C-alpha positions as a Python dict, from the first residue, in 0.01 Angstrom:
ca = {
    (1, 'X'): (0, 0, 0),
    (2, 'X'): (-332, 110, 89),
    (3, 'X'): (-552, -200, 195),
    (4, 'X'): (-867, -250, 94),
    (5, 'X'): (-1144, -50, 234),
    (6, 'X'): (-1519, -191, 332),
    (7, 'X'): (-1752, 103, 394),
    (8, 'X'): (-2080, 102, 591),
    (9, 'X'): (-2341, 355, 597),
    (10, 'X'): (-2543, 475, 956),
    (11, 'X'): (-2851, 678, 934),
    (12, 'X'): (-2998, 794, 1243),
    (13, 'X'): (-3326, 960, 1331),
    (14, 'X'): (-3588, 1157, 1623),
    (15, 'X'): (-3771, 1516, 1578),
    (16, 'X'): (-3491, 1453, 1255),
    (17, 'X'): (-3218, 1242, 1067),
    (18, 'X'): (-2845, 1158, 1158),
    (19, 'X'): (-2671, 1028, 923),
    (20, 'X'): (-2311, 847, 957),
    (21, 'X'): (-2047, 656, 818),
    (22, 'X'): (-1890, 296, 933),
    (23, 'X'): (-1563, 324, 729),
    (24, 'X'): (-1275, 70, 757),
    (25, 'X'): (-945, 192, 639),
    (26, 'X'): (-582, 83, 654),
    (27, 'X'): (-267, 336, 536),
    (28, 'X'): (87, 363, 508),
    (29, 'X'): (312, 348, 798),
    (30, 'X'): (660, 464, 803),
    (31, 'X'): (919, 407, 564),
    (32, 'X'): (655, 273, 316),
    (33, 'X'): (549, 5, 506),
    (34, 'X'): (175, -60, 567),
    (35, 'X'): (-19, 20, 867),
    (36, 'X'): (-215, -174, 1090),
    (37, 'X'): (-530, -127, 1031),
    (38, 'X'): (-730, 138, 1220),
    (39, 'X'): (-1018, 82, 1352),
    (40, 'X'): (-1336, 224, 1187),
    (41, 'X'): (-1297, 572, 1113),
    (42, 'X'): (-1631, 797, 1199),
    (43, 'X'): (-1862, 1040, 1021),
    (44, 'X'): (-2091, 1243, 1301),
    (45, 'X'): (-2428, 1399, 1199),
    (46, 'X'): (-2697, 1535, 1452),
    (47, 'X'): (-3011, 1440, 1573),
    (48, 'X'): (-3248, 1650, 1828),
    (49, 'X'): (-3424, 1516, 2165),
    (50, 'X'): (-3620, 1778, 2344),
    (51, 'X'): (-3545, 1722, 2722),
    (52, 'X'): (-3811, 1485, 2907),
    (53, 'X'): (-3863, 1258, 2549),
    (54, 'X'): (-3760, 968, 2401),
    (55, 'X'): (-3625, 1016, 1996),
    (56, 'X'): (-3545, 673, 1721),
    (57, 'X'): (-3198, 622, 1606),
    (58, 'X'): (-3200, 407, 1316),
    (59, 'X'): (-2902, 234, 1193),
    (60, 'X'): (-2890, 73, 857),
    (61, 'X'): (-2639, 38, 533),
    (62, 'X'): (-2426, -236, 656),
    (63, 'X'): (-2252, -323, 304),
    (64, 'X'): (-1914, -467, 463),
    (65, 'X'): (-1858, -864, 488),
    (66, 'X'): (-2097, -1083, 538),
    (67, 'X'): (-2132, -1166, 932),
    (68, 'X'): (-2381, -1455, 961),
    (69, 'X'): (-2578, -1591, 1245),
    (70, 'X'): (-2481, -1469, 1588),
    (71, 'X'): (-2339, -1193, 1492),
    (72, 'X'): (-2448, -874, 1698),
    (73, 'X'): (-2526, -467, 1636),
    (74, 'X'): (-2499, -294, 2018),
    (75, 'X'): (-2593, 87, 2057),
    (76, 'X'): (-2441, 261, 2343),
    (77, 'X'): (-2617, 570, 2500),
    (78, 'X'): (-2471, 883, 2518),
    (79, 'X'): (-2405, 1082, 2854),
    (80, 'X'): (-2667, 1144, 3052),
    (81, 'X'): (-2900, 942, 2828),
    (82, 'X'): (-3079, 593, 2834),
    (83, 'X'): (-3167, 360, 2556),
    (84, 'X'): (-3492, 233, 2643),
    (85, 'X'): (-3609, 10, 2314),
    (86, 'X'): (-3462, -225, 2046),
    (87, 'X'): (-3835, -218, 1911),
    (88, 'X'): (-3711, -379, 1540),
    (89, 'X'): (-4058, -576, 1480),
    (90, 'X'): (-3854, -767, 1214),
    (91, 'X'): (-3825, -1158, 1145),
    (92, 'X'): (-3414, -1314, 1172),
    (93, 'X'): (-3311, -1034, 1439),
    (94, 'X'): (-3381, -1056, 1834),
    (95, 'X'): (-3377, -718, 2025),
    (96, 'X'): (-3259, -636, 2396),
    (97, 'X'): (-3176, -411, 2604),
    (98, 'X'): (-2917, -396, 2892),
    (99, 'X'): (-3110, -328, 3240),
    (100, 'X'): (-2938, -33, 3324),
    (101, 'X'): (-2968, 95, 3028),
    (102, 'X'): (-2690, 204, 2848),
    (103, 'X'): (-2694, -12, 2606),
    (104, 'X'): (-2879, -213, 2372),
    (105, 'X'): (-2862, -500, 2124),
    (106, 'X'): (-2962, -663, 1807),
    (107, 'X'): (-2853, -1023, 1723),
    (108, 'X'): (-2872, -1223, 1377),
    (109, 'X'): (-3072, -1507, 1442),
    (110, 'X'): (-3157, -1623, 1111),
    (111, 'X'): (-3152, -1321, 905),
    (112, 'X'): (-3065, -1428, 517),
    (113, 'X'): (-2840, -1133, 482),
    (114, 'X'): (-2813, -968, 836),
    (115, 'X'): (-2791, -563, 876),
    (116, 'X'): (-2786, -542, 481),
    (117, 'X'): (-3170, -469, 445),
    (118, 'X'): (-3397, -252, 649),
    (119, 'X'): (-3317, -36, 894),
    (120, 'X'): (-3297, -111, 1293),
    (121, 'X'): (-3424, 130, 1570),
    (122, 'X'): (-3319, 207, 1855),
    (123, 'X'): (-3511, 412, 2124),
    (124, 'X'): (-3307, 706, 2351),
    (125, 'X'): (-3438, 884, 2637),
    (126, 'X'): (-3286, 1218, 2718),
    (127, 'X'): (-3326, 1340, 3089),
    (128, 'X'): (-3575, 1592, 3146),
    (129, 'X'): (-3329, 1803, 3326),
    (130, 'X'): (-3109, 1787, 3046),
    (131, 'X'): (-3050, 2144, 2897),
    (132, 'X'): (-3160, 2236, 2591),
    (133, 'X'): (-2891, 2289, 2316),
    (134, 'X'): (-2658, 2123, 2492),
    (135, 'X'): (-2503, 1791, 2265),
    (136, 'X'): (-2445, 1440, 2448),
    (137, 'X'): (-2145, 1299, 2365),
    (138, 'X'): (-2055, 944, 2388),
    (139, 'X'): (-2364, 745, 2180),
    (140, 'X'): (-2192, 474, 2008),
    (141, 'X'): (-2209, 195, 1773),
    (142, 'X'): (-2074, -137, 1722),
    (143, 'X'): (-2117, -407, 1462),
    (144, 'X'): (-1907, -753, 1539),
    (145, 'X'): (-1946, -1096, 1410),
    (146, 'X'): (-2004, -1362, 1596),
    (147, 'X'): (-1665, -1470, 1806),
    (148, 'X'): (-1717, -1058, 1909),
    (149, 'X'): (-1474, -912, 1684),
    (150, 'X'): (-1593, -567, 1599),
    (151, 'X'): (-1638, -522, 1273),
    (152, 'X'): (-1744, -151, 1183),
    (153, 'X'): (-1800, 96, 1407),
    (154, 'X'): (-2013, 384, 1378),
    (155, 'X'): (-2101, 709, 1622),
    (156, 'X'): (-2418, 952, 1625),
    (157, 'X'): (-2419, 1298, 1845),
    (158, 'X'): (-2767, 1385, 1986),
    (159, 'X'): (-2845, 1684, 2081),
    (160, 'X'): (-3148, 1811, 2329),
    (161, 'X'): (-3379, 2024, 2131),
    (162, 'X'): (-3658, 2250, 2323),
    (163, 'X'): (-3987, 2141, 2308),
    (164, 'X'): (-4250, 2290, 2169),
    (165, 'X'): (-4410, 2631, 2351),
    (166, 'X'): (-4782, 2662, 2414),
    (167, 'X'): (-5042, 2929, 2383),
    (168, 'X'): (-5235, 2982, 2666),
    (169, 'X'): (-5397, 3306, 2548),
    (170, 'X'): (-5596, 3441, 2394),
    (171, 'X'): (-5853, 3147, 2344),
    (172, 'X'): (-5896, 3025, 1965),
    (173, 'X'): (-6267, 3127, 1822),
    (174, 'X'): (-6322, 3392, 2116),
    (175, 'X'): (-6363, 3736, 1903),
    (176, 'X'): (-6084, 3973, 2056),
    (177, 'X'): (-5996, 4339, 2038),
    (178, 'X'): (-5694, 4494, 1825),
    (179, 'X'): (-5454, 4460, 2150),
    (180, 'X'): (-5521, 4138, 2355),
    (181, 'X'): (-5338, 3978, 2581),
    (182, 'X'): (-5105, 3673, 2455),
    (183, 'X'): (-4930, 3390, 2716),
    (184, 'X'): (-4798, 3061, 2750),
    (185, 'X'): (-4561, 2852, 2855),
    (186, 'X'): (-4201, 2750, 2776),
    (187, 'X'): (-3877, 2641, 2862),
    (188, 'X'): (-3752, 2891, 3128),
    (189, 'X'): (-3547, 3103, 3001),
    (190, 'X'): (-3651, 3071, 2638),
    (191, 'X'): (-3699, 3383, 2449),
    (192, 'X'): (-4035, 3418, 2263),
    (193, 'X'): (-4127, 3546, 1945),
    (194, 'X'): (-4542, 3589, 1819),
    (195, 'X'): (-4663, 3610, 1437),
    (196, 'X'): (-4906, 3664, 1338),
    (197, 'X'): (-4895, 3513, 1002),
    (198, 'X'): (-4530, 3586, 891),
    (199, 'X'): (-4492, 3956, 1095),
    (200, 'X'): (-4383, 3933, 1408),
    (201, 'X'): (-4673, 4075, 1667),
    (202, 'X'): (-4453, 4079, 1992),
    (203, 'X'): (-4155, 3936, 2206),
    (204, 'X'): (-4064, 3803, 2579),
    (205, 'X'): (-3815, 3580, 2754),
    (206, 'X'): (-4013, 3315, 2948),
    (207, 'X'): (-3906, 3318, 3343),
    (208, 'X'): (-3846, 3053, 3574),
    (209, 'X'): (-4130, 2949, 3615),
    (210, 'X'): (-4209, 2844, 3254),
    (211, 'X'): (-4428, 3161, 3238),
    (212, 'X'): (-4448, 3394, 2880),
    (213, 'X'): (-4649, 3690, 2762),
    (214, 'X'): (-4655, 4010, 2597),
    (215, 'X'): (-4890, 4200, 2451),
    (216, 'X'): (-4895, 4315, 2042),
    (217, 'X'): (-4742, 4669, 2040),
    (218, 'X'): (-4933, 4764, 1695),
    (219, 'X'): (-5309, 4651, 1646),
    (220, 'X'): (-5376, 4340, 1469),
    (221, 'X'): (-5592, 4367, 1144),
    (222, 'X'): (-5927, 4285, 1179),
    (223, 'X'): (-6096, 4005, 1126),
    (224, 'X'): (-5935, 3612, 1114),
    (225, 'X'): (-5554, 3575, 1192),
    (226, 'X'): (-5355, 3322, 1317),
    (227, 'X'): (-5113, 3335, 1618),
    (228, 'X'): (-4805, 3112, 1684),
    (229, 'X'): (-4495, 3147, 1913),
    (230, 'X'): (-4181, 3023, 1836),
    (231, 'X'): (-3924, 2966, 2197),
    (232, 'X'): (-3533, 2973, 2112),
    (233, 'X'): (-3280, 2879, 2361),
    (234, 'X'): (-2877, 2804, 2298),
    (235, 'X'): (-2886, 2793, 1944),
    (236, 'X'): (-3210, 2529, 1922),
    (237, 'X'): (-3589, 2657, 1866),
    (238, 'X'): (-3949, 2466, 1872),
    (239, 'X'): (-4280, 2668, 1724),
    (240, 'X'): (-4579, 2594, 1915),
    (241, 'X'): (-4904, 2472, 1715),
    (242, 'X'): (-5094, 2764, 1524),
    (243, 'X'): (-5388, 2920, 1687),
    (244, 'X'): (-5716, 3088, 1476),
    (245, 'X'): (-5800, 3400, 1632),
    (246, 'X'): (-6097, 3657, 1476),
    (247, 'X'): (-6038, 4011, 1555),
    (248, 'X'): (-6265, 4232, 1646),
    (249, 'X'): (-6277, 4493, 1292),
}
């Protein structure tokens, strides 16, 4: 017979939202005998953090049995990344980060309903040399009671994102010719597409020095316009801020 199940949910976010689940279950074993209770199963979601930046991962929504004072919630950073902060500003919990940055932990100190209310944020730093589109495995959440017994686990899959490209030329607000030179910076190797409102203007591939540039194949319409560059690499993308331009009639 199936044992009773205890469920919890985890949600994480950084430049996006991650959804996961803590789930404790038991299944029937051989010859119809009950199998030992399985360790909590994990459902994965996605969170994206660009190279060299920090992102917030939040755990929340625990609905299992009360764990009480002294219970702990621990996050282990994914491979190649570090956890740098446990910034929860709420009474009843203490946050601490390990010196090596591999883990961070919240401890329930005086909360009435530990882990049931609110969100528990952890800061994860992705290295500057991380390759966009790479998935960093090994991000893990563990909820333990005061005796250290694991009561629920969860995880998050961190994807290395792409930093926003920049538009260095043309300058905003300066009257331009109909086919102005357009240039900027982006991650090396990224495909760049420049759009005027909803229409593609020109495209290029970023060089190893991070520079790209292109010239519109057709004349831009006269009057006010706006330009935006979008970078794409290994299945992830990012867009620059829009710049307002004025094209000479």
